[in-house]
């Protein structure tokens, strides 16, 4: 099957703290076509992102598709609150890169 | 007489953290908005500033941003509202901002005006009394309800004020409001509510404006935006000549820094954005309708942030270039750890290794397991109750990388490169001990006001 990397399809791929205990991830598309394509492909689901980041599905607190912004969004529970001893990313803003290379099946 | 609309200017998503850009600010100010509002805090910056009662924003930047707003607001004779003063919104940060306003007023010889400040720091004894009276301080996001033990571990607590103290300050006739920790959106919502506009649009305006130009595109931080609230809608307009508020940028911003794109919780209710409709109103403006504010039934719950000290901290910086050592880095770290444990067995300490070039940024979340780097940077983090022990933990933990015992290493004169031959003092380690909500009988019960004529 032909695939394309998520980085080629999305406009924005980012991560950021959502409060002190979670990191939220946004994948935003420029137009409806790519958004619908990724939604239908099942490449980006609660199960696939849990696997990608190596966490149990119970650590994904939210996974939602947000039509008004052509966006897919999910949130990972941190093991320790942000900025706790040993936390390497206080803002949680460098946790998205594994998403860039995610292979999305395309027609 | 009630206005047809209220226009609120937001110059910066976190005042002082990086300076407000002046060009778009003055373009916005020239349109004579009705209010100048800005939030100056964030829990993004980690628990250290709250716990140690310090700012992470430099004084000069805080002064710069307050000066812009104060001069524009006083020239026009319209109110200026600041929330979460000095990054954390503690009482000392409110006092700091009040003093900056005094100094600026003197410097520019401003005509007398009324300043109302409010504190929203919460004493441990106040929460203790609540808990003893049978109130529950609920944990948010899977945290357990607050226990006395957790409360004891906390050094400082702020409560996130809603719209209430800002509205009260405006009723008191404030020209300038300097607030303690606040919900960022409440600062803007308060201005629209005070002018008599409906909660639906007032709260949505706050939600969309609080990060300034982050609701516009292309991506530029610290640029000014203006929100216009009427009884029918909210319109948001970018002021930077090259930025526009588009349907995508405004809708996209609803989910920024939030777990959920559809709901936003405040002291007093929930903003429901599931039925929002977005329209391009003009080239730089998006119009939003359909938002609903649902007031809380029963007691209002106020969010609390608490920070507690874990210990003193030192860090070491170690480089590794030897390929055999890089491939066996886990064994090297095990060796260094064992040497620290030998020295401090049974004592309280924490030792962390951040291995840049392996998984220093993502830690356990890093999916790439194979090291492809030809060099590694290891940051050793030692934490302990006293500075002496923290320093020694970091020092042994770093220096023993140099003496790691690998059977086939060629470089027997040392397997580590030191940037400095010692370890560096780092800010003490703190932890977010509280992310909870407390029930209140009155949303002003934990607020203390001060009035000044400047």
XYZ file of C-alpha atoms in Angstrom:
561
model
C 0.000 0.000 0.000
C 1.169 3.542 -0.764
C 1.853 5.698 2.284
C 2.803 9.277 3.007
C 4.350 10.685 6.165
C 2.097 12.743 8.450
C 4.554 15.664 8.201
C 3.751 15.948 4.478
C -0.005 16.050 5.090
C -0.401 18.289 8.153
C 0.093 22.039 8.528
C 0.876 21.941 12.239
C 2.086 19.142 14.502
C 2.757 20.321 18.046
C 2.812 19.337 21.704
C 2.378 21.508 24.797
C 1.463 21.273 28.463
C -2.241 21.193 29.178
C -2.006 22.210 32.823
C 0.536 20.674 35.158
C -0.284 16.997 34.693
C -0.774 16.474 30.956
C 0.782 17.031 27.548
C -1.573 17.663 24.658
C -0.815 17.034 20.991
C -2.429 18.886 18.052
C -2.287 17.779 14.424
C -3.860 20.481 12.246
C -4.499 20.337 8.503
C -4.724 23.139 5.954
C -7.671 21.704 4.124
C -10.508 19.268 4.588
C -9.125 16.687 2.118
C -5.996 15.771 4.077
C -7.901 15.944 7.368
C -10.541 13.492 6.134
C -7.879 11.299 4.540
C -5.966 10.927 7.820
C -9.189 10.431 9.803
C -10.342 7.625 7.479
C -6.899 6.001 7.249
C -7.011 4.905 10.922
C -3.287 5.675 11.070
C -3.919 8.148 13.879
C -6.120 6.661 16.582
C -5.978 6.347 20.353
C -4.476 2.876 19.882
C -1.804 3.902 17.336
C -0.570 6.881 19.326
C -0.382 4.829 22.527
C 1.750 2.323 20.644
C 3.921 5.029 19.031
C 4.812 6.601 22.401
C 5.025 3.260 24.167
C 2.363 4.014 26.797
C -0.697 2.000 27.856
C -3.964 3.275 26.335
C -5.082 4.292 29.828
C -2.492 7.094 29.722
C -4.258 8.739 26.750
C -6.832 10.916 28.538
C -8.481 12.435 25.454
C -8.553 11.671 21.755
C -10.812 13.798 19.593
C -11.406 14.988 16.069
C -12.153 18.721 15.892
C -13.858 19.506 12.607
C -13.962 23.346 12.810
C -10.155 23.478 12.812
C -9.515 20.337 10.715
C -7.615 19.030 13.685
C -6.948 15.792 15.510
C -6.023 16.132 19.143
C -4.932 13.790 21.902
C -3.567 14.155 25.392
C -1.087 12.031 27.338
C -1.042 11.912 31.123
C 2.407 12.731 32.479
C 4.025 10.255 34.876
C 5.046 13.180 37.107
C 3.779 16.780 37.039
C 5.667 19.188 34.765
C 8.950 20.461 36.160
C 9.241 17.702 38.783
C 12.764 16.461 39.502
C 14.091 14.759 36.386
C 11.490 16.193 33.961
C 13.438 17.010 30.784
C 10.694 19.073 29.072
C 9.008 21.524 31.452
C 6.755 22.988 28.710
C 6.093 19.606 27.067
C 6.705 21.202 23.693
C 9.276 18.771 22.245
C 7.291 15.554 22.527
C 5.638 15.595 19.072
C 8.525 14.629 16.726
C 7.691 10.886 16.597
C 4.414 11.912 14.906
C 6.227 13.530 11.966
C 7.257 10.215 10.432
C 3.969 8.406 11.047
C 3.079 6.546 7.838
C -0.433 7.267 6.582
C -1.913 4.929 3.939
C -3.084 6.971 0.936
C -5.171 5.935 -2.077
C -25.906 54.081 28.807
C -24.985 50.643 27.583
C -22.520 50.517 24.721
C -23.366 48.676 21.456
C -20.053 46.899 21.699
C -16.972 46.685 23.856
C -13.512 46.446 22.306
C -10.742 44.806 24.354
C -7.062 44.948 23.438
C -4.675 42.108 24.353
C -0.976 42.814 23.714
C 0.698 39.674 25.033
C -0.193 36.102 26.023
C 2.148 36.144 29.024
C 3.157 39.675 29.877
C 6.832 40.082 30.713
C 7.878 36.568 29.665
C 8.998 38.016 26.318
C 8.499 41.722 25.565
C 5.341 42.956 23.824
C 5.981 43.959 20.207
C 5.382 47.696 19.965
C 4.332 48.277 16.345
C 1.121 46.248 16.469
C 0.443 47.483 20.011
C 0.342 51.116 18.877
C -1.688 50.228 15.767
C -4.219 48.697 18.161
C -4.016 51.576 20.638
C -4.686 54.086 17.833
C -8.103 52.445 17.315
C -8.967 53.500 20.891
C -10.118 50.249 22.494
C -12.373 50.365 25.571
C -10.105 48.158 27.714
C -6.470 47.071 27.871
C -6.294 43.567 29.379
C -3.428 41.129 29.836
C -2.510 38.030 31.786
C 1.000 37.810 33.168
C 1.120 34.254 34.463
C 1.290 30.623 33.494
C 1.765 27.231 35.089
C 3.900 26.308 32.056
C 6.999 27.604 33.769
C 7.060 24.730 36.248
C 6.645 24.715 40.033
C 9.884 26.515 40.973
C 8.770 30.176 40.670
C 5.616 29.618 42.749
C 7.435 27.564 45.381
C 10.334 29.987 45.695
C 8.136 33.092 45.188
C 10.195 34.470 42.325
C 9.553 35.629 38.739
C 11.025 34.063 35.630
C 10.405 37.254 33.648
C 13.128 39.897 33.884
C 12.102 43.082 35.725
C 12.914 45.276 32.711
C 10.537 43.313 30.459
C 7.743 43.420 33.027
C 8.239 47.192 33.297
C 8.344 47.593 29.510
C 5.040 45.794 28.999
C 3.274 47.551 31.876
C 4.563 50.915 30.613
C 3.063 50.446 27.139
C -0.346 49.542 28.532
C -0.343 52.171 31.275
C 0.572 55.029 28.933
C -2.005 54.040 26.308
C -4.796 53.411 28.840
C -4.154 56.631 30.820
C -3.916 58.727 27.640
C -7.371 57.494 26.657
C -8.769 57.366 30.196
C -9.887 53.737 29.913
C -9.290 50.825 32.316
C -6.293 48.518 32.281
C -6.633 45.049 33.835
C -3.711 42.743 34.673
C -4.078 39.238 36.072
C -1.553 36.706 37.444
C 1.044 39.387 38.143
C 4.705 38.455 37.804
C 4.310 34.907 36.396
C 2.821 33.262 39.499
C 0.311 35.799 40.834
C 1.538 35.522 44.435
C 1.084 38.454 46.834
C 4.699 39.550 46.465
C 4.313 39.692 42.671
C 1.169 41.851 43.004
C 3.127 44.232 45.258
C 5.954 44.284 42.698
C 3.578 45.297 39.879
C 1.884 47.944 42.033
C 5.317 49.440 42.713
C 6.189 49.387 38.981
C 2.935 51.233 38.224
C 3.775 53.822 40.938
C 7.266 54.317 39.501
C 5.944 54.666 35.949
C 3.268 57.139 36.996
C 5.944 59.275 38.658
C 8.323 58.981 35.696
C 5.655 60.106 33.221
C 3.977 62.558 35.633
C 0.585 60.966 35.034
C -2.522 62.659 36.407
C -3.890 60.952 39.543
C -5.741 57.672 38.978
C -7.201 54.868 41.053
C -5.431 51.540 41.343
C -7.113 48.498 42.873
C -4.986 45.438 43.517
C -6.074 42.078 44.825
C -4.332 39.100 46.375
C -5.433 35.554 45.616
C -2.790 33.617 47.535
C -4.304 31.054 49.892
C -2.947 30.155 53.337
C -2.535 26.514 54.297
C -4.510 27.220 57.486
C -7.492 28.393 55.393
C -7.563 25.108 53.453
C -7.029 23.139 56.645
C -10.104 24.789 58.182
C -12.156 23.969 55.097
C -11.099 20.325 55.233
C -11.761 20.131 58.975
C -15.257 21.510 58.304
C -15.920 18.597 55.967
C -15.253 20.254 52.614
C -13.403 18.161 50.052
C -10.606 19.690 48.014
C -11.047 17.638 44.854
C -8.069 16.493 42.814
C -8.134 17.372 39.113
C -6.990 15.109 36.291
C -6.753 11.840 38.219
C -5.190 13.376 41.310
C -6.588 12.174 44.627
C -8.517 14.532 46.874
C -6.215 16.664 48.990
C -4.932 15.078 52.199
C -3.436 16.926 55.171
C -0.141 15.192 54.363
C -0.046 16.570 50.798
C -1.017 19.988 52.103
C 1.928 19.905 54.516
C 4.350 19.235 51.646
C 3.211 22.468 49.988
C 5.141 25.719 50.418
C 2.868 28.172 48.580
C -0.657 28.087 47.127
C -2.467 30.420 44.740
C -6.146 30.247 43.846
C -7.227 31.102 40.306
C -9.617 34.030 40.566
C -12.579 34.183 38.208
C -14.219 37.332 36.860
C -15.458 38.355 40.320
C -12.559 40.392 41.753
C -12.025 42.208 38.430
C -15.703 43.199 38.273
C -15.642 44.286 41.926
C -12.513 46.378 41.264
C -14.228 48.073 38.293
C -17.285 48.735 40.483
C -14.903 50.372 42.980
C -13.923 52.745 40.181
C -10.521 51.285 39.348
C -8.584 52.764 36.444
C -5.895 50.125 36.843
C -6.405 46.637 38.290
C -3.366 44.592 39.349
C -4.482 41.066 40.114
C -3.138 37.960 41.782
C -3.363 34.568 40.095
C -6.393 34.527 37.792
C -7.952 32.428 35.068
C -6.478 34.162 32.034
C -9.797 34.376 30.192
C -11.555 35.885 33.239
C -9.641 39.160 32.899
C -11.229 39.843 29.497
C -14.593 38.320 30.348
C -14.840 40.628 33.370
C -14.528 43.729 31.164
C -17.322 42.569 28.847
C -19.576 41.470 31.744
C -19.030 44.797 33.547
C -20.247 46.549 30.378
C -23.395 44.413 30.433
C -22.700 41.915 27.645
C -23.884 38.303 27.911
C -21.822 35.606 29.606
C -21.723 33.453 26.442
C -19.804 36.062 24.487
C -17.870 37.577 27.391
C -16.287 34.253 28.368
C -15.637 33.226 24.774
C -13.899 36.567 24.130
C -11.655 35.852 27.112
C -10.875 32.381 25.868
C -9.900 33.562 22.370
C -7.991 36.712 23.402
C -5.880 35.454 26.291
C -2.900 34.339 24.185
C -2.889 37.520 22.032
C -1.608 36.821 18.494
C -1.581 33.017 18.930
C -5.173 33.116 17.610
C -3.907 34.666 14.340
C -1.777 33.445 11.461
C 0.981 33.270 10.355
C 2.577 32.271 13.672
C 3.953 35.336 15.484
C 4.050 35.722 19.250
C 3.605 38.858 21.364
C 1.627 40.810 18.745
C -1.578 42.652 19.624
C -5.123 41.471 18.874
C -8.461 43.153 19.608
C -11.691 41.394 20.517
C -15.069 43.046 19.949
C -18.000 41.797 22.011
C -21.620 42.635 21.174
C -24.846 41.093 22.440
C -24.841 38.808 19.370
C -21.247 37.762 18.694
C -17.504 37.996 19.267
C -15.161 39.299 16.581
C -11.401 39.001 16.856
C -8.989 41.043 14.743
C -5.211 40.845 14.286
C -3.370 44.180 14.568
C -0.028 43.213 13.039
C -0.128 44.224 9.333
C 0.963 40.741 8.265
C -1.338 38.751 10.545
C -4.940 37.727 10.053
C -7.479 36.048 12.310
C -8.827 33.269 10.093
C -11.445 30.637 10.765
C -8.657 28.066 11.015
C -6.467 30.155 13.317
C -9.297 31.130 15.664
C -10.888 27.670 15.774
C -7.438 26.101 16.132
C -6.649 28.306 19.099
C -9.637 26.935 21.041
C -7.679 23.744 21.593
C -4.289 25.304 22.374
C -2.834 24.164 25.724
C -6.074 22.389 26.626
C -6.887 18.695 26.818
C -10.254 19.349 25.288
C -11.180 21.707 22.456
C -14.849 21.997 23.364
C -15.041 22.921 27.052
C -13.274 25.458 29.266
C -13.836 25.543 33.035
C -13.889 28.689 35.171
C -14.671 29.552 38.762
C -18.426 29.862 38.231
C -19.171 27.875 35.116
C -18.171 26.131 31.912
C -17.795 27.546 28.412
C -19.231 25.100 25.875
C -17.711 25.614 22.403
C -19.198 22.526 20.717
C -21.657 24.615 18.676
C -19.341 27.496 17.774
C -19.767 28.858 14.250
C -16.817 30.636 12.681
C -17.127 33.122 9.779
C -14.524 35.249 8.014
C -15.907 38.734 8.773
C -13.263 40.768 6.982
C -9.739 40.049 5.843
C -8.251 40.202 9.333
C -11.302 39.409 11.457
C -13.160 36.220 12.331
C -16.663 36.315 13.808
C -17.746 33.626 16.276
C -21.263 32.758 17.427
C -22.931 29.778 19.085
C -20.827 29.637 22.267
C -22.691 28.895 25.488
C -21.742 29.598 29.095
C -23.254 27.181 31.604
C -23.165 28.530 35.181
C -22.111 26.100 37.924
C -24.963 24.528 39.879
C -24.315 24.549 43.604
C -21.095 25.762 45.185
C -18.537 27.471 42.953
C -15.244 25.594 42.797
C -11.963 27.483 42.508
C -8.804 25.957 41.090
C -5.679 25.841 43.252
C -2.023 25.590 42.302
C 0.438 24.504 44.970
C 4.173 24.011 44.903
C 6.422 22.288 47.439
C 10.190 22.103 47.746
C 11.851 18.751 47.129
C 15.457 19.752 47.720
C 18.618 21.549 46.688
C 19.990 20.806 43.248
C 23.281 20.699 41.351
C 23.919 19.662 37.765
C 26.973 18.309 35.961
C 27.651 18.399 32.206
C 29.618 15.530 30.667
C 30.493 14.813 27.037
C 31.277 11.420 25.521
C 32.886 10.831 22.117
C 34.304 7.292 22.424
C 32.064 5.028 20.256
C 32.481 1.952 22.463
C 31.482 3.960 25.546
C 28.493 5.403 23.663
C 27.276 1.929 22.732
C 27.624 0.851 26.381
C 26.249 4.027 27.912
C 23.685 2.189 30.057
C 26.455 0.201 31.746
C 28.453 3.403 32.275
C 25.474 5.061 33.957
C 24.833 1.957 36.098
C 28.442 2.150 37.295
C 28.223 5.851 38.154
C 24.889 5.316 39.948
C 26.371 2.475 41.975
C 29.183 4.741 43.161
C 26.725 7.388 44.348
C 24.649 4.720 46.101
C 27.774 3.331 47.805
C 28.498 6.791 49.243
C 24.934 7.784 50.220
C 23.220 4.466 50.943
C 20.232 4.993 53.219
C 20.246 8.775 52.800
C 17.668 10.867 50.970
C 18.806 11.900 47.513
C 17.696 11.721 43.865
C 19.957 11.293 40.844
C 18.829 11.708 37.247
C 20.757 11.236 34.028
C 19.618 13.167 30.945
C 21.421 11.579 28.011
C 21.197 13.987 25.054
C 21.864 12.084 21.854
C 19.925 9.103 23.230
C 16.638 10.101 24.901
C 17.488 13.289 26.797
C 14.432 15.179 25.526
C 11.706 12.546 25.601
C 12.916 10.063 28.217
C 10.612 7.042 28.404
C 8.355 8.417 25.615
C 11.207 8.234 23.060
C 10.393 5.533 20.487
C 13.895 5.519 18.926
C 15.955 3.105 20.989
C 19.104 2.808 18.884
C 21.773 5.493 19.430
C 22.926 6.981 16.124
C 24.892 9.917 17.553
C 28.687 10.062 17.386
C 28.731 12.024 20.614
C 26.536 12.282 23.703
C 25.934 15.017 26.242
C 24.976 13.813 29.679
C 23.450 16.186 32.184
C 23.626 14.801 35.700
C 21.003 16.133 38.116
C 21.591 15.609 41.833
C 18.911 16.534 44.378
C 19.115 16.277 48.165
C 17.861 18.080 51.294
C 21.133 20.007 51.729
C 23.365 21.781 49.211
C 26.423 19.827 50.345
C 24.838 16.457 49.654
C 23.201 17.590 46.378
C 26.580 18.849 45.171
C 28.330 15.616 46.068
C 25.605 13.466 44.471
C 25.954 15.385 41.198
C 29.741 15.385 41.432
C 30.171 11.647 42.051
C 27.460 10.933 39.481
C 29.376 12.967 36.880
C 32.953 12.173 37.734
C 32.413 8.420 37.888
C 31.402 8.501 34.191
C 35.101 9.340 33.692
C 36.137 6.222 35.624
C 33.555 3.832 34.183
C 34.834 0.256 34.114
C 34.222 -1.131 30.641
C 36.284 -4.230 29.752
C 37.327 -3.298 26.224
C 37.645 0.462 26.367
C 40.710 1.819 24.532
C 40.744 5.214 26.189
C 42.066 4.240 29.585
C 42.937 7.816 30.514
C 39.259 8.723 30.933
C 35.983 8.163 29.084
C 34.377 11.536 29.612
C 35.015 15.143 28.573
C 34.147 17.754 31.201
C 32.939 21.203 30.248
C 33.736 22.321 33.795
C 35.617 20.208 36.290
C 32.939 20.626 38.939
C 29.169 20.757 39.120
C 26.947 23.819 38.852
C 24.406 25.093 41.372
C 20.895 24.917 39.885
C 17.644 26.380 41.232
C 16.174 24.146 43.963
C 13.827 21.375 42.861
C 10.096 21.873 43.461
C 7.019 19.871 42.575
C 3.422 20.755 41.738
C 1.867 19.384 44.921
C -1.615 20.694 44.148
C -3.796 20.760 41.048
C -7.115 20.780 42.876
C -10.364 22.695 43.256
C -11.855 24.002 46.492
C -15.518 24.806 47.080
C -16.306 28.383 48.146
C -19.434 30.010 49.534
C -18.524 33.309 47.895
C -16.090 33.666 44.956
C -14.520 36.632 46.764
C -13.992 34.897 50.121
C -10.256 34.255 49.486
C -9.608 37.631 47.820
C -8.108 40.648 49.589
C -8.355 44.081 47.943
C -6.135 47.139 48.288
C -7.043 50.604 46.978
C -4.575 53.319 46.092
C -4.670 56.747 44.490
C -1.520 56.973 42.420
